[in-house]
Amino acid sequence: MFAKQLTVFIENRSGRLSEVLNVLKVNGVNILSLSLADTTEFGLLRLIVDNASLGKEKLTESGFSSLLSDVSIIRIPHKVGSLQELLSAIDKDGVNIEYMYGLSIEAKDAYVVLKASNIEKIDKILADSGIATVSTEELKLLG
């Protein structure tokens, strides 16, 4: 079974990610998972959303370059070695994995991992805004 992934190419500059997410928001497209990889010049935003074709259509209308791809979403047990066992099974057939990222859909809340240029400043912004952060130790207890 395949799922549709929406990939958006965005300039690596302040506010551009927010602009993409706003297009999805105002058009009622819910983000289930995302991954953002960057280079010096641009970012590659990969999203699993509840309506990928609508998301692509609205982003294109708003001037963003995007594409839809088939991906596999795989459920594995949350235990030591599960991912490696999956990869071993795939490796046996010589299939190359181009990329992967985590997806959590069974928890009550969504969690995102964010890397910023000034982590101390981000931490203060989040605290001042009343937005909770989770330590690695706390995350272990949630699993």
Short mmCIF file of N, CA and C in Angstrom, two decimals:
data_model
loop_
_atom_site.label_atom_id
_atom_site.label_comp_id
_atom_site.label_asym_id
_atom_site.label_seq_id
_atom_site.Cartn_x
_atom_site.Cartn_y
_atom_site.Cartn_z
N MET A 1 0.86 -1.18 0.00
CA MET A 1 0.00 0.00 0.00
C MET A 1 0.90 1.24 0.00
N PHE A 2 0.52 2.22 -0.79
CA PHE A 2 1.28 3.46 -0.89
C PHE A 2 0.49 4.61 -0.29
N ALA A 3 1.22 5.63 0.13
CA ALA A 3 0.62 6.88 0.58
C ALA A 3 1.20 7.99 -0.30
N LYS A 4 0.52 9.10 -0.37
CA LYS A 4 1.01 10.25 -1.12
C LYS A 4 1.75 11.19 -0.17
N GLN A 5 2.94 11.58 -0.60
CA GLN A 5 3.74 12.55 0.14
C GLN A 5 3.81 13.83 -0.69
N LEU A 6 3.64 14.94 -0.03
CA LEU A 6 3.73 16.25 -0.66
C LEU A 6 5.11 16.82 -0.34
N THR A 7 5.87 17.16 -1.37
CA THR A 7 7.19 17.76 -1.19
C THR A 7 7.16 19.18 -1.72
N VAL A 8 7.66 20.11 -0.92
CA VAL A 8 7.65 21.53 -1.29
C VAL A 8 9.09 22.05 -1.24
N PHE A 9 9.49 22.76 -2.28
CA PHE A 9 10.81 23.38 -2.34
C PHE A 9 10.66 24.83 -1.89
N ILE A 10 11.38 25.21 -0.84
CA ILE A 10 11.25 26.57 -0.31
C ILE A 10 12.61 27.20 -0.10
N GLU A 11 12.65 28.52 -0.26
CA GLU A 11 13.88 29.25 0.00
C GLU A 11 14.23 29.14 1.48
N ASN A 12 15.50 29.05 1.77
CA ASN A 12 15.97 28.96 3.14
C ASN A 12 16.10 30.36 3.72
N ARG A 13 14.93 30.92 4.11
CA ARG A 13 14.90 32.24 4.72
C ARG A 13 13.76 32.32 5.72
N SER A 14 13.90 33.21 6.66
CA SER A 14 12.95 33.36 7.75
C SER A 14 11.53 33.62 7.21
N GLY A 15 10.57 32.90 7.77
CA GLY A 15 9.17 33.12 7.43
C GLY A 15 8.63 32.28 6.29
N ARG A 16 9.50 31.71 5.48
CA ARG A 16 9.03 30.98 4.30
C ARG A 16 8.28 29.69 4.67
N LEU A 17 8.78 28.97 5.67
CA LEU A 17 8.08 27.77 6.13
C LEU A 17 6.69 28.12 6.63
N SER A 18 6.59 29.19 7.38
CA SER A 18 5.30 29.64 7.91
C SER A 18 4.32 29.96 6.78
N GLU A 19 4.83 30.53 5.69
CA GLU A 19 3.97 30.84 4.54
C GLU A 19 3.39 29.57 3.93
N VAL A 20 4.22 28.53 3.79
CA VAL A 20 3.74 27.26 3.25
C VAL A 20 2.67 26.68 4.16
N LEU A 21 2.96 26.66 5.46
CA LEU A 21 2.02 26.06 6.40
C LEU A 21 0.72 26.85 6.47
N ASN A 22 0.79 28.16 6.28
CA ASN A 22 -0.42 28.96 6.27
C ASN A 22 -1.32 28.62 5.08
N VAL A 23 -0.73 28.39 3.91
CA VAL A 23 -1.52 27.99 2.74
C VAL A 23 -2.29 26.71 3.05
N LEU A 24 -1.60 25.76 3.67
CA LEU A 24 -2.28 24.50 4.03
C LEU A 24 -3.38 24.75 5.06
N LYS A 25 -3.08 25.56 6.05
CA LYS A 25 -4.05 25.85 7.11
C LYS A 25 -5.33 26.48 6.57
N VAL A 26 -5.19 27.55 5.78
CA VAL A 26 -6.40 28.26 5.31
C VAL A 26 -7.21 27.41 4.34
N ASN A 27 -6.60 26.36 3.80
CA ASN A 27 -7.33 25.48 2.89
C ASN A 27 -7.74 24.16 3.55
N GLY A 28 -7.59 24.09 4.87
CA GLY A 28 -8.08 22.94 5.63
C GLY A 28 -7.30 21.66 5.42
N VAL A 29 -6.02 21.77 5.04
CA VAL A 29 -5.19 20.59 4.84
C VAL A 29 -4.41 20.34 6.14
N ASN A 30 -4.66 19.20 6.78
CA ASN A 30 -4.04 18.88 8.05
C ASN A 30 -2.73 18.13 7.85
N ILE A 31 -1.70 18.56 8.56
CA ILE A 31 -0.39 17.93 8.49
C ILE A 31 -0.34 16.78 9.49
N LEU A 32 -0.01 15.60 8.99
CA LEU A 32 0.13 14.43 9.85
C LEU A 32 1.58 14.21 10.24
N SER A 33 2.51 14.58 9.36
CA SER A 33 3.93 14.45 9.63
C SER A 33 4.69 15.35 8.68
N LEU A 34 5.86 15.80 9.12
CA LEU A 34 6.70 16.59 8.21
C LEU A 34 8.16 16.37 8.51
N SER A 35 8.95 16.63 7.50
CA SER A 35 10.40 16.59 7.60
C SER A 35 10.94 17.75 6.79
N LEU A 36 11.86 18.49 7.36
CA LEU A 36 12.45 19.63 6.67
C LEU A 36 13.96 19.45 6.64
N ALA A 37 14.51 19.34 5.44
CA ALA A 37 15.96 19.26 5.26
C ALA A 37 16.39 20.55 4.59
N ASP A 38 17.55 21.05 4.98
CA ASP A 38 17.98 22.33 4.42
C ASP A 38 19.35 22.23 3.77
N THR A 39 19.57 23.17 2.88
CA THR A 39 20.90 23.44 2.34
C THR A 39 21.11 24.92 2.56
N THR A 40 22.18 25.46 2.07
CA THR A 40 22.43 26.88 2.24
C THR A 40 21.36 27.73 1.57
N GLU A 41 20.89 27.30 0.41
CA GLU A 41 19.99 28.11 -0.41
C GLU A 41 18.51 27.77 -0.26
N PHE A 42 18.16 26.49 -0.06
CA PHE A 42 16.76 26.13 -0.06
C PHE A 42 16.49 25.01 0.93
N GLY A 43 15.20 24.78 1.19
CA GLY A 43 14.77 23.69 2.05
C GLY A 43 13.91 22.73 1.26
N LEU A 44 13.90 21.50 1.69
CA LEU A 44 13.08 20.47 1.09
C LEU A 44 12.12 20.00 2.17
N LEU A 45 10.87 20.40 2.05
CA LEU A 45 9.84 20.11 3.04
C LEU A 45 9.01 18.92 2.55
N ARG A 46 9.06 17.84 3.32
CA ARG A 46 8.29 16.65 2.97
C ARG A 46 7.15 16.53 3.99
N LEU A 47 5.94 16.35 3.47
CA LEU A 47 4.76 16.32 4.32
C LEU A 47 3.87 15.13 4.00
N ILE A 48 3.32 14.54 5.04
CA ILE A 48 2.19 13.63 4.91
C ILE A 48 1.00 14.44 5.41
N VAL A 49 0.02 14.63 4.55
CA VAL A 49 -1.15 15.44 4.89
C VAL A 49 -2.41 14.64 4.60
N ASP A 50 -3.52 15.13 5.10
CA ASP A 50 -4.77 14.39 4.92
C ASP A 50 -5.37 14.55 3.52
N ASN A 51 -4.90 15.51 2.73
CA ASN A 51 -5.39 15.68 1.36
C ASN A 51 -4.25 16.24 0.51
N ALA A 52 -3.40 15.34 0.05
CA ALA A 52 -2.18 15.74 -0.66
C ALA A 52 -2.47 16.46 -1.97
N SER A 53 -3.45 16.01 -2.72
CA SER A 53 -3.73 16.65 -4.01
C SER A 53 -4.25 18.08 -3.83
N LEU A 54 -5.10 18.30 -2.83
CA LEU A 54 -5.58 19.66 -2.54
C LEU A 54 -4.42 20.52 -2.05
N GLY A 55 -3.57 19.96 -1.19
CA GLY A 55 -2.41 20.71 -0.71
C GLY A 55 -1.51 21.15 -1.86
N LYS A 56 -1.23 20.23 -2.79
CA LYS A 56 -0.38 20.57 -3.94
C LYS A 56 -1.05 21.65 -4.79
N GLU A 57 -2.33 21.48 -5.04
CA GLU A 57 -3.06 22.46 -5.87
C GLU A 57 -2.99 23.86 -5.26
N LYS A 58 -3.23 23.98 -3.97
CA LYS A 58 -3.27 25.29 -3.32
C LYS A 58 -1.87 25.89 -3.20
N LEU A 59 -0.86 25.05 -2.96
CA LEU A 59 0.51 25.56 -2.91
C LEU A 59 0.96 26.05 -4.28
N THR A 60 0.60 25.33 -5.33
CA THR A 60 0.95 25.76 -6.69
C THR A 60 0.28 27.09 -7.00
N GLU A 61 -0.99 27.22 -6.64
CA GLU A 61 -1.71 28.48 -6.85
C GLU A 61 -1.04 29.64 -6.10
N SER A 62 -0.37 29.32 -4.99
CA SER A 62 0.30 30.35 -4.19
C SER A 62 1.75 30.56 -4.59
N GLY A 63 2.18 29.92 -5.67
CA GLY A 63 3.52 30.15 -6.20
C GLY A 63 4.61 29.24 -5.67
N PHE A 64 4.25 28.18 -4.96
CA PHE A 64 5.25 27.25 -4.44
C PHE A 64 5.45 26.09 -5.41
N SER A 65 6.68 25.66 -5.54
CA SER A 65 7.01 24.50 -6.35
C SER A 65 6.87 23.26 -5.48
N SER A 66 6.04 22.30 -5.94
CA SER A 66 5.80 21.12 -5.13
C SER A 66 5.56 19.91 -6.03
N LEU A 67 5.62 18.74 -5.43
CA LEU A 67 5.33 17.52 -6.18
C LEU A 67 4.75 16.48 -5.25
N LEU A 68 4.05 15.51 -5.84
CA LEU A 68 3.51 14.38 -5.09
C LEU A 68 4.33 13.14 -5.40
N SER A 69 4.60 12.34 -4.37
CA SER A 69 5.35 11.10 -4.53
C SER A 69 4.65 9.99 -3.77
N ASP A 70 4.84 8.76 -4.25
CA ASP A 70 4.37 7.60 -3.51
C ASP A 70 5.41 7.22 -2.49
N VAL A 71 4.99 6.99 -1.25
CA VAL A 71 5.86 6.55 -0.17
C VAL A 71 5.18 5.42 0.58
N SER A 72 5.95 4.70 1.35
CA SER A 72 5.41 3.66 2.22
C SER A 72 5.42 4.17 3.65
N ILE A 73 4.31 4.02 4.33
CA ILE A 73 4.25 4.32 5.76
C ILE A 73 4.18 2.97 6.47
N ILE A 74 5.16 2.71 7.30
CA ILE A 74 5.34 1.39 7.88
C ILE A 74 5.17 1.45 9.38
N ARG A 75 4.35 0.58 9.91
CA ARG A 75 4.17 0.49 11.36
C ARG A 75 5.15 -0.55 11.90
N ILE A 76 5.94 -0.14 12.87
CA ILE A 76 6.88 -1.07 13.51
C ILE A 76 6.72 -0.93 15.02
N PRO A 77 7.02 -1.98 15.76
CA PRO A 77 6.92 -1.88 17.22
C PRO A 77 7.91 -0.84 17.75
N HIS A 78 7.52 -0.18 18.82
CA HIS A 78 8.39 0.82 19.44
C HIS A 78 9.27 0.11 20.45
N LYS A 79 10.27 -0.64 19.94
CA LYS A 79 11.19 -1.37 20.81
C LYS A 79 12.58 -1.39 20.17
N VAL A 80 13.56 -1.62 20.98
CA VAL A 80 14.94 -1.64 20.52
C VAL A 80 15.10 -2.66 19.39
N GLY A 81 15.72 -2.22 18.30
CA GLY A 81 16.04 -3.10 17.19
C GLY A 81 14.99 -3.22 16.10
N SER A 82 13.79 -2.68 16.31
CA SER A 82 12.72 -2.83 15.31
C SER A 82 13.07 -2.21 13.96
N LEU A 83 13.63 -1.02 13.99
CA LEU A 83 13.98 -0.35 12.74
C LEU A 83 15.08 -1.10 12.02
N GLN A 84 16.08 -1.56 12.76
CA GLN A 84 17.18 -2.31 12.15
C GLN A 84 16.66 -3.60 11.53
N GLU A 85 15.72 -4.28 12.17
CA GLU A 85 15.14 -5.51 11.61
C GLU A 85 14.42 -5.21 10.30
N LEU A 86 13.68 -4.11 10.25
CA LEU A 86 13.01 -3.70 9.02
C LEU A 86 14.03 -3.45 7.92
N LEU A 87 15.07 -2.70 8.25
CA LEU A 87 16.09 -2.37 7.25
C LEU A 87 16.82 -3.62 6.76
N SER A 88 17.06 -4.56 7.64
CA SER A 88 17.71 -5.82 7.23
C SER A 88 16.85 -6.56 6.22
N ALA A 89 15.55 -6.59 6.44
CA ALA A 89 14.65 -7.27 5.50
C ALA A 89 14.68 -6.58 4.13
N ILE A 90 14.73 -5.25 4.13
CA ILE A 90 14.77 -4.50 2.87
C ILE A 90 16.13 -4.68 2.19
N ASP A 91 17.21 -4.66 2.98
CA ASP A 91 18.56 -4.80 2.43
C ASP A 91 18.75 -6.12 1.70
N LYS A 92 18.10 -7.17 2.16
CA LYS A 92 18.25 -8.50 1.54
C LYS A 92 17.90 -8.48 0.06
N ASP A 93 16.97 -7.59 -0.31
CA ASP A 93 16.54 -7.50 -1.71
C ASP A 93 17.25 -6.39 -2.46
N GLY A 94 18.21 -5.73 -1.83
CA GLY A 94 19.02 -4.73 -2.52
C GLY A 94 18.30 -3.44 -2.86
N VAL A 95 17.24 -3.11 -2.14
CA VAL A 95 16.51 -1.87 -2.39
C VAL A 95 17.17 -0.73 -1.62
N ASN A 96 17.45 0.38 -2.30
CA ASN A 96 18.06 1.54 -1.67
C ASN A 96 16.99 2.42 -1.02
N ILE A 97 17.23 2.81 0.21
CA ILE A 97 16.33 3.74 0.90
C ILE A 97 16.85 5.14 0.65
N GLU A 98 16.05 5.97 0.01
CA GLU A 98 16.46 7.33 -0.33
C GLU A 98 16.43 8.25 0.88
N TYR A 99 15.42 8.13 1.73
CA TYR A 99 15.32 8.90 2.96
C TYR A 99 14.21 8.32 3.81
N MET A 100 14.19 8.69 5.06
CA MET A 100 13.10 8.30 5.96
C MET A 100 13.00 9.33 7.08
N TYR A 101 11.83 9.39 7.69
CA TYR A 101 11.63 10.25 8.85
C TYR A 101 10.52 9.66 9.69
N GLY A 102 10.47 10.06 10.94
CA GLY A 102 9.50 9.51 11.87
C GLY A 102 8.10 10.06 11.67
N LEU A 103 7.13 9.28 12.05
CA LEU A 103 5.72 9.66 11.98
C LEU A 103 5.03 9.08 13.20
N SER A 104 4.34 9.90 13.96
CA SER A 104 3.61 9.43 15.13
C SER A 104 2.16 9.86 15.00
N ILE A 105 1.28 8.88 14.87
CA ILE A 105 -0.12 9.22 14.69
C ILE A 105 -1.05 8.64 15.76
N GLU A 106 -0.52 7.78 16.61
CA GLU A 106 -1.37 7.15 17.61
C GLU A 106 -1.41 7.88 18.94
N ALA A 107 -0.51 8.80 19.15
CA ALA A 107 -0.47 9.56 20.40
C ALA A 107 -1.56 10.63 20.40
N LYS A 108 -1.95 11.06 21.58
CA LYS A 108 -2.95 12.12 21.70
C LYS A 108 -2.44 13.42 21.10
N ASP A 109 -1.18 13.73 21.34
CA ASP A 109 -0.59 14.96 20.85
C ASP A 109 0.43 14.66 19.76
N ALA A 110 0.68 15.65 18.93
CA ALA A 110 1.75 15.54 17.93
C ALA A 110 3.03 16.11 18.53
N TYR A 111 4.14 15.60 18.07
CA TYR A 111 5.44 16.08 18.53
C TYR A 111 6.28 16.40 17.31
N VAL A 112 7.01 17.50 17.37
CA VAL A 112 7.94 17.84 16.30
C VAL A 112 9.32 18.07 16.90
N VAL A 113 10.32 17.70 16.13
CA VAL A 113 11.70 17.97 16.51
C VAL A 113 12.13 19.17 15.71
N LEU A 114 12.65 20.19 16.37
CA LEU A 114 13.00 21.43 15.71
C LEU A 114 14.45 21.77 16.01
N LYS A 115 15.22 22.04 15.00
CA LYS A 115 16.60 22.51 15.15
C LYS A 115 16.64 23.93 14.64
N ALA A 116 17.10 24.85 15.45
CA ALA A 116 17.14 26.26 15.07
C ALA A 116 18.55 26.81 15.23
N SER A 117 18.80 27.94 14.61
CA SER A 117 20.13 28.55 14.67
C SER A 117 20.47 29.05 16.07
N ASN A 118 19.46 29.37 16.88
CA ASN A 118 19.69 29.83 18.25
C ASN A 118 18.74 29.08 19.17
N ILE A 119 19.19 27.93 19.66
CA ILE A 119 18.33 27.06 20.46
C ILE A 119 17.92 27.69 21.79
N GLU A 120 18.79 28.50 22.37
CA GLU A 120 18.44 29.17 23.63
C GLU A 120 17.30 30.17 23.41
N LYS A 121 17.37 30.90 22.31
CA LYS A 121 16.31 31.87 22.00
C LYS A 121 14.98 31.17 21.73
N ILE A 122 15.04 30.07 20.99
CA ILE A 122 13.82 29.29 20.72
C ILE A 122 13.23 28.80 22.03
N ASP A 123 14.07 28.28 22.92
CA ASP A 123 13.60 27.76 24.21
C ASP A 123 12.87 28.85 24.99
N LYS A 124 13.40 30.07 24.98
CA LYS A 124 12.76 31.19 25.68
C LYS A 124 11.43 31.57 25.02
N ILE A 125 11.43 31.62 23.69
CA ILE A 125 10.20 31.96 22.96
C ILE A 125 9.10 30.95 23.30
N LEU A 126 9.45 29.68 23.28
CA LEU A 126 8.46 28.64 23.57
C LEU A 126 7.95 28.76 25.01
N ALA A 127 8.86 28.94 25.95
CA ALA A 127 8.46 29.08 27.36
C ALA A 127 7.57 30.29 27.54
N ASP A 128 7.95 31.42 26.94
CA ASP A 128 7.15 32.65 27.07
C ASP A 128 5.78 32.52 26.42
N SER A 129 5.67 31.64 25.44
CA SER A 129 4.40 31.44 24.73
C SER A 129 3.55 30.34 25.36
N GLY A 130 4.07 29.72 26.41
CA GLY A 130 3.33 28.65 27.07
C GLY A 130 3.31 27.36 26.28
N ILE A 131 4.28 27.17 25.40
CA ILE A 131 4.35 25.96 24.58
C ILE A 131 5.30 24.98 25.25
N ALA A 132 4.79 23.78 25.50
CA ALA A 132 5.56 22.77 26.23
C ALA A 132 6.63 22.14 25.36
N THR A 133 7.77 21.89 25.96
CA THR A 133 8.83 21.11 25.33
C THR A 133 8.99 19.82 26.13
N VAL A 134 9.62 18.85 25.51
CA VAL A 134 9.76 17.54 26.13
C VAL A 134 11.22 17.14 26.09
N SER A 135 11.74 16.68 27.21
CA SER A 135 13.11 16.18 27.25
C SER A 135 13.16 14.75 26.72
N THR A 136 14.35 14.29 26.44
CA THR A 136 14.51 12.90 26.00
C THR A 136 13.99 11.94 27.07
N GLU A 137 14.25 12.25 28.32
CA GLU A 137 13.80 11.40 29.41
C GLU A 137 12.26 11.33 29.46
N GLU A 138 11.60 12.49 29.29
CA GLU A 138 10.14 12.52 29.28
C GLU A 138 9.57 11.77 28.08
N LEU A 139 10.24 11.91 26.93
CA LEU A 139 9.80 11.23 25.71
C LEU A 139 9.84 9.71 25.90
N LYS A 140 10.85 9.22 26.59
CA LYS A 140 10.95 7.78 26.85
C LYS A 140 9.73 7.29 27.63
N LEU A 141 9.25 8.10 28.57
CA LEU A 141 8.09 7.71 29.38
C LEU A 141 6.79 7.70 28.57
N LEU A 142 6.74 8.52 27.51
CA LEU A 142 5.54 8.58 26.67
C LEU A 142 5.41 7.35 25.78
N GLY A 143 6.54 6.75 25.41
CA GLY A 143 6.54 5.59 24.50
C GLY A 143 6.12 4.37 25.20
#
